[in-house]
PDB file of C-alpha atoms in Angstrom:
ATOM      1  CA  MET S   1       2.709 -17.171  18.343  1.00 37.00           C
ATOM      2  CA  GLN S   2       2.387 -20.095  15.915  1.00 42.00           C
ATOM      3  CA  PRO S   3       3.569 -19.338  12.376  1.00 42.00           C
ATOM      4  CA  SER S   4       0.197 -20.311  10.978  1.00 42.00           C
ATOM      5  CA  GLU S   5      -1.726 -17.666  13.193  1.00 44.00           C
ATOM      6  CA  PRO S   6      -2.437 -14.463  11.260  1.00 42.00           C
ATOM      7  CA  LEU S   7      -0.985 -11.116  12.362  1.00 44.00           C
ATOM      8  CA  LEU S   8      -3.823  -8.736  12.625  1.00 47.00           C
ATOM      9  CA  ARG S   9      -1.650  -5.584  12.006  1.00 53.00           C
ATOM     10  CA  GLY S  10       0.904  -6.810   9.470  1.00 58.00           C
ATOM     11  CA  SER S  11       3.411  -4.809   7.524  1.00 60.00           C
ATOM     12  CA  GLY S  12       1.253  -4.554   4.589  1.00 69.00           C
ATOM     13  CA  ASP S  13       4.019  -5.866   2.505  1.00 77.00           C
ATOM     14  CA  LYS S  14       2.144  -9.075   1.555  1.00 87.00           C
ATOM     15  CA  PRO S  15      -1.377  -9.763   0.464  1.00 90.00           C
ATOM     16  CA  THR S  16      -3.946 -10.124   3.423  1.00 91.00           C
ATOM     17  CA  SER S  17      -4.057 -13.567   4.801  1.00 91.00           C
ATOM     18  CA  PRO S  18      -7.355 -15.335   3.743  1.00 92.00           C
ATOM     19  CA  SER S  19      -7.567 -16.675   7.305  1.00 92.00           C
ATOM     20  CA  LEU S  20      -8.880 -13.187   8.288  1.00 93.00           C
ATOM     21  CA  LEU S  21     -11.967 -13.714   6.097  1.00 95.00           C
ATOM     22  CA  ALA S  22     -13.613 -15.397   9.197  1.00 95.00           C
ATOM     23  CA  ASN S  23     -13.769 -11.653  10.600  1.00 96.00           C
ATOM     24  CA  PRO S  24     -14.408  -9.735   7.380  1.00 97.00           C
ATOM     25  CA  LEU S  25     -14.030  -6.339   8.974  1.00 97.00           C
ATOM     26  CA  ASP S  26     -10.575  -7.269  10.190  1.00 96.00           C
ATOM     27  CA  PHE S  27      -9.842  -8.484   6.754  1.00 96.00           C
ATOM     28  CA  ILE S  28     -10.923  -5.030   5.271  1.00 96.00           C
ATOM     29  CA  SER S  29      -8.851  -3.272   7.824  1.00 95.00           C
ATOM     30  CA  GLU S  30      -5.892  -5.291   7.000  1.00 95.00           C
ATOM     31  CA  ASP S  31      -6.586  -4.670   3.308  1.00 95.00           C
ATOM     32  CA  HIS S  32      -6.587  -1.034   3.986  1.00 95.00           C
ATOM     33  CA  LEU S  33      -3.046  -1.275   5.637  1.00 94.00           C
ATOM     34  CA  ARG S  34      -1.947  -3.115   2.492  1.00 95.00           C
ATOM     35  CA  GLU S  35      -3.268  -0.214   0.332  1.00 94.00           C
ATOM     36  CA  ARG S  36      -1.428   2.335   2.489  1.00 94.00           C
ATOM     37  CA  GLN S  37       1.817   0.387   2.055  1.00 95.00           C
ATOM     38  CA  ILE S  38       1.282   0.241  -1.736  1.00 96.00           C
ATOM     39  CA  CYS S  39       0.734   3.942  -1.739  1.00 95.00           C
ATOM     40  CA  ALA S  40       4.036   4.388   0.047  1.00 95.00           C
ATOM     41  CA  VAL S  41       5.699   2.363  -2.657  1.00 96.00           C
ATOM     42  CA  ILE S  42       3.997   4.454  -5.224  1.00 96.00           C
ATOM     43  CA  ASP S  43       5.261   7.580  -3.533  1.00 96.00           C
ATOM     44  CA  GLY S  44       8.806   6.069  -3.620  1.00 95.00           C
ATOM     45  CA  LEU S  45       8.391   5.434  -7.318  1.00 95.00           C
ATOM     46  CA  ALA S  46       7.207   9.140  -7.811  1.00 95.00           C
ATOM     47  CA  SER S  47       9.808  10.740  -5.850  1.00 94.00           C
ATOM     48  CA  VAL S  48      12.987   9.240  -7.342  1.00 89.00           C
ATOM     49  CA  ASP S  49      14.517   9.658 -10.810  1.00 83.00           C
ATOM     50  CA  ALA S  50      15.731   6.156 -11.154  1.00 88.00           C
ATOM     51  CA  PHE S  51      13.055   3.671 -11.853  1.00 92.00           C
ATOM     52  CA  ASP S  52      12.694   0.744  -9.284  1.00 94.00           C
ATOM     53  CA  ARG S  53      11.670  -2.329 -11.304  1.00 94.00           C
ATOM     54  CA  GLN S  54      10.964  -4.352  -8.085  1.00 94.00           C
ATOM     55  CA  ALA S  55       8.827  -1.650  -6.597  1.00 95.00           C
ATOM     56  CA  ALA S  56       6.907  -1.233 -10.029  1.00 96.00           C
ATOM     57  CA  THR S  57       6.187  -4.995 -10.185  1.00 95.00           C
ATOM     58  CA  THR S  58       4.959  -4.933  -6.615  1.00 95.00           C
ATOM     59  CA  VAL S  59       2.501  -2.173  -7.454  1.00 96.00           C
ATOM     60  CA  LEU S  60       1.286  -3.682 -10.614  1.00 96.00           C
ATOM     61  CA  ARG S  61       0.696  -7.041  -8.848  1.00 94.00           C
ATOM     62  CA  PHE S  62      -1.404  -5.290  -6.220  1.00 95.00           C
ATOM     63  CA  LEU S  63      -3.302  -3.318  -8.739  1.00 94.00           C
ATOM     64  CA  ASN S  64      -3.915  -6.429 -10.907  1.00 93.00           C
ATOM     65  CA  GLU S  65      -4.548  -9.045  -8.345  1.00 91.00           C
ATOM     66  CA  GLU S  66      -5.863  -7.331  -5.123  1.00 93.00           C
ATOM     67  CA  LEU S  67      -7.322  -3.873  -5.518  1.00 92.00           C
ATOM     68  CA  ASN S  68     -10.376  -4.679  -7.814  1.00 90.00           C
ATOM     69  CA  VAL S  69     -11.442  -7.436  -5.484  1.00 94.00           C
ATOM     70  CA  HIS S  70     -11.159  -5.206  -2.559  1.00 94.00           C
ATOM     71  CA  LEU S  71     -13.104  -2.421  -4.152  1.00 92.00           C
ATOM     72  CA  ARG S  72     -15.826  -5.046  -5.069  1.00 94.00           C
ATOM     73  CA  ASP S  73     -15.952  -6.237  -1.472  1.00 96.00           C
ATOM     74  CA  GLU S  74     -16.935  -2.722  -0.401  1.00 95.00           C
ATOM     75  CA  ALA S  75     -19.067  -1.542  -3.250  1.00 93.00           C
ATOM     76  CA  GLU S  76     -21.082  -4.829  -3.691  1.00 95.00           C
ATOM     77  CA  ASP S  77     -21.297  -5.961  -0.119  1.00 96.00           C
ATOM     78  CA  LEU S  78     -20.128  -3.623   2.732  1.00 97.00           C
ATOM     79  CA  PHE S  79     -21.645  -0.407   1.460  1.00 96.00           C
ATOM     80  CA  PRO S  80     -25.110  -1.940   0.822  1.00 96.00           C
ATOM     81  CA  LEU S  81     -25.089  -3.671   4.147  1.00 96.00           C
ATOM     82  CA  LEU S  82     -24.244  -0.379   5.930  1.00 96.00           C
ATOM     83  CA  ALA S  83     -26.940   1.409   3.998  1.00 94.00           C
ATOM     84  CA  ARG S  84     -29.458  -1.057   5.239  1.00 95.00           C
ATOM     85  CA  ARG S  85     -28.356  -1.233   8.868  1.00 95.00           C
ATOM     86  CA  CYS S  86     -27.341   2.402   9.640  1.00 94.00           C
ATOM     87  CA  THR S  87     -29.658   5.019  11.134  1.00 91.00           C
ATOM     88  CA  GLU S  88     -30.364   8.360   9.612  1.00 90.00           C
ATOM     89  CA  GLU S  89     -28.157  10.019  12.334  1.00 90.00           C
ATOM     90  CA  ASP S  90     -25.315   7.771  11.154  1.00 88.00           C
ATOM     91  CA  ALA S  91     -25.365   9.899   7.904  1.00 89.00           C
ATOM     92  CA  ILE S  92     -23.807   7.042   6.138  1.00 92.00           C
ATOM     93  CA  GLU S  93     -25.092   7.595   2.650  1.00 93.00           C
ATOM     94  CA  GLY S  94     -23.076  10.883   2.464  1.00 92.00           C
ATOM     95  CA  ALA S  95     -19.822   9.275   3.632  1.00 91.00           C
ATOM     96  CA  ILE S  96     -20.354   6.408   1.169  1.00 94.00           C
ATOM     97  CA  ASP S  97     -20.906   8.878  -1.653  1.00 93.00           C
ATOM     98  CA  ARG S  98     -17.717  10.720  -0.809  1.00 90.00           C
ATOM     99  CA  ILE S  99     -15.822   7.489  -0.652  1.00 90.00           C
ATOM    100  CA  ARG S 100     -17.237   6.221  -3.848  1.00 90.00           C
ATOM    101  CA  ALA S 101     -16.227   9.557  -5.659  1.00 89.00           C
ATOM    102  CA  ASP S 102     -12.544   9.101  -4.580  1.00 85.00           C
ATOM    103  CA  GLN S 103     -12.756   5.384  -5.536  1.00 87.00           C
ATOM    104  CA  ASP S 104     -14.192   6.143  -8.853  1.00 89.00           C
ATOM    105  CA  GLU S 105     -11.538   8.693  -9.533  1.00 87.00           C
ATOM    106  CA  ALA S 106      -8.882   6.219  -8.555  1.00 86.00           C
ATOM    107  CA  LYS S 107     -10.400   3.459 -10.764  1.00 89.00           C
ATOM    108  CA  ARG S 108     -10.482   6.102 -13.676  1.00 93.00           C
ATOM    109  CA  LEU S 109      -6.682   6.698 -13.163  1.00 93.00           C
ATOM    110  CA  LEU S 110      -5.893   3.034 -12.809  1.00 94.00           C
ATOM    111  CA  PRO S 111      -5.506   2.067 -16.531  1.00 96.00           C
ATOM    112  CA  ASP S 112      -3.041   4.909 -17.014  1.00 96.00           C
ATOM    113  CA  VAL S 113      -1.102   3.915 -13.904  1.00 96.00           C
ATOM    114  CA  ARG S 114      -0.862   0.230 -15.223  1.00 96.00           C
ATOM    115  CA  VAL S 115       0.281   1.486 -18.707  1.00 95.00           C
ATOM    116  CA  MET S 116       2.946   3.807 -17.207  1.00 95.00           C
ATOM    117  CA  LEU S 117       4.473   1.162 -14.904  1.00 96.00           C
ATOM    118  CA  ALA S 118       4.317  -1.620 -17.525  1.00 96.00           C
ATOM    119  CA  GLY S 119       5.825   0.656 -20.099  1.00 94.00           C
ATOM    120  CA  CYS S 120       8.820   1.501 -17.880  1.00 93.00           C
ATOM    121  CA  LEU S 121       9.289  -2.152 -17.132  1.00 95.00           C
ATOM    122  CA  ASP S 122       9.038  -3.009 -20.892  1.00 94.00           C
ATOM    123  CA  ARG S 123      11.363  -0.405 -22.223  1.00 91.00           C
ATOM    124  CA  GLY S 124      13.692  -0.202 -19.186  1.00 88.00           C
ATOM    125  CA  GLY S 125      13.296   3.571 -18.761  1.00 86.00           C
ATOM    126  CA  ASP S 126      12.434   5.948 -16.130  1.00 91.00           C
ATOM    127  CA  LEU S 127       9.243   7.778 -15.172  1.00 93.00           C
ATOM    128  CA  THR S 128       8.943  11.230 -16.573  1.00 92.00           C
ATOM    129  CA  ALA S 129       8.146  14.156 -14.191  1.00 93.00           C
ATOM    130  CA  LYS S 130       4.648  14.179 -15.477  1.00 94.00           C
ATOM    131  CA  GLU S 131       4.154  10.418 -14.897  1.00 94.00           C
ATOM    132  CA  ARG S 132       5.560  10.806 -11.386  1.00 95.00           C
ATOM    133  CA  ALA S 133       3.034  13.574 -10.624  1.00 95.00           C
ATOM    134  CA  PHE S 134       0.292  11.347 -12.070  1.00 95.00           C
ATOM    135  CA  LEU S 135       1.358   8.511  -9.681  1.00 96.00           C
ATOM    136  CA  SER S 136       1.225  10.904  -6.731  1.00 95.00           C
ATOM    137  CA  ARG S 137      -2.333  12.017  -7.650  1.00 92.00           C
ATOM    138  CA  PHE S 138      -3.393   8.384  -7.917  1.00 93.00           C
ATOM    139  CA  ALA S 139      -2.035   7.496  -4.482  1.00 94.00           C
ATOM    140  CA  GLY S 140      -3.702  10.649  -3.081  1.00 90.00           C
ATOM    141  CA  HIS S 141      -7.142   9.466  -4.138  1.00 86.00           C
ATOM    142  CA  VAL S 142      -6.427   5.961  -2.780  1.00 90.00           C
ATOM    143  CA  ARG S 143      -5.393   7.489   0.618  1.00 91.00           C
ATOM    144  CA  ARG S 144      -8.425   9.794   0.774  1.00 87.00           C
ATOM    145  CA  HIS S 145     -10.915   7.103   0.590  1.00 86.00           C
ATOM    146  CA  LEU S 146      -8.846   4.996   3.004  1.00 92.00           C
ATOM    147  CA  VAL S 147      -8.926   7.695   5.673  1.00 92.00           C
ATOM    148  CA  ALA S 148     -12.778   8.094   5.422  1.00 90.00           C
ATOM    149  CA  GLU S 149     -13.196   4.228   5.528  1.00 94.00           C
ATOM    150  CA  ASN S 150     -11.119   3.780   8.517  1.00 95.00           C
ATOM    151  CA  ALA S 151     -12.362   6.729  10.377  1.00 94.00           C
ATOM    152  CA  ILE S 152     -16.068   6.497   9.519  1.00 92.00           C
ATOM    153  CA  LEU S 153     -17.165   3.278   7.767  1.00 94.00           C
ATOM    154  CA  LEU S 154     -15.317   0.556   9.693  1.00 96.00           C
ATOM    155  CA  PRO S 155     -16.199   1.845  13.264  1.00 96.00           C
ATOM    156  CA  ILE S 156     -19.920   2.358  12.125  1.00 96.00           C
ATOM    157  CA  ALA S 157     -19.817  -1.181  10.579  1.00 97.00           C
ATOM    158  CA  ARG S 158     -18.460  -2.715  13.840  1.00 97.00           C
ATOM    159  CA  ALA S 159     -21.418  -1.055  15.732  1.00 96.00           C
ATOM    160  CA  ARG S 160     -24.308  -1.624  13.289  1.00 96.00           C
ATOM    161  CA  LEU S 161     -23.635  -4.946  11.271  1.00 97.00           C
ATOM    162  CA  THR S 162     -25.215  -7.964  12.801  1.00 97.00           C
ATOM    163  CA  ARG S 163     -23.482 -11.358  13.101  1.00 96.00           C
ATOM    164  CA  SER S 164     -25.645 -12.532  10.155  1.00 96.00           C
ATOM    165  CA  ASP S 165     -24.441  -9.535   8.221  1.00 97.00           C
ATOM    166  CA  LEU S 166     -20.868 -10.414   9.011  1.00 97.00           C
ATOM    167  CA  GLN S 167     -21.371 -13.951   7.962  1.00 96.00           C
ATOM    168  CA  THR S 168     -23.029 -12.918   4.821  1.00 96.00           C
ATOM    169  CA  LEU S 169     -20.112 -10.513   4.180  1.00 97.00           C
ATOM    170  CA  SER S 170     -17.518 -13.167   4.902  1.00 97.00           C
ATOM    171  CA  LYS S 171     -19.209 -15.611   2.560  1.00 96.00           C
ATOM    172  CA  GLN S 172     -19.289 -13.147  -0.352  1.00 96.00           C
ATOM    173  CA  MET S 173     -15.710 -12.154   0.092  1.00 97.00           C
ATOM    174  CA  ARG S 174     -14.665 -15.755   0.065  1.00 96.00           C
ATOM    175  CA  THR S 175     -16.755 -16.637  -2.950  1.00 95.00           C
ATOM    176  CA  ARG S 176     -15.172 -13.596  -4.677  1.00 94.00           C
ATOM    177  CA  ARG S 177     -11.749 -15.030  -4.075  1.00 94.00           C
ATOM    178  CA  GLY S 178     -12.705 -18.602  -5.074  1.00 93.00           C
ATOM    179  CA  LEU S 179     -12.420 -19.844  -1.519  1.00 92.00           C
ATOM    180  CA  PRO S 180     -14.815 -22.379   0.010  1.00 89.00           C
ATOM    181  CA  ASP S 181     -17.288 -21.272   2.631  1.00 81.00           C
ATOM    182  CA  LEU S 182     -16.237 -21.550   6.400  1.00 70.00           C
ATOM    183  CA  LEU S 183     -17.791 -24.405   8.341  1.00 58.00           C
ATOM    184  CA  GLU S 184     -20.288 -22.855  10.710  1.00 55.00           C
ATOM    185  CA  THR S 185     -19.573 -23.703  14.361  1.00 50.00           C
ATOM    186  CA  THR S 186     -21.821 -23.195  17.367  1.00 49.00           C
ATOM    187  CA  ASP S 187     -20.996 -20.501  19.950  1.00 52.00           C
ATOM    188  CA  ALA S 188     -19.745 -23.242  22.236  1.00 50.00           C
ATOM    189  CA  ASP S 189     -16.942 -24.350  19.734  1.00 48.00           C
TER     190      ASP S 189
END
């Protein structure tokens, strides 16, 4: 494998490669792996008494630079596309509502997570038991919506979204990241 080729199932320890945006559902799937990895880092922070500055910095970077963009990809583009393309038997609205509820709760907790981690970094102290429990709760909400997205939404999206839908999704996700549009090629290319 050439070093420039993306790894579709990476370790989740780095931001998702923008080269995957050509296949937006693969990009979202890889972003989910990244989120699960960050949840594991959060669990590590929550389970030890000694504060890990590097782990906290990794989590804060993710929260500040990646998470909101990913949540917007889903809320503003993926969910509406699915709602338009799915049939009644897909029961997608109920699944989206449950996922949105967990995402909303995670977003509600997010400012406090940021303040906790930044405070520990600033003062050089450790997390309290209450703060560690709060971090665990936050990671739990993130994991819950990931499970539903991976088990329900992505498989349905792969079955229901059209090629045009996927091109639109890719374009919106690229725009959101300040990246240029992909050049369109014919099927023969």
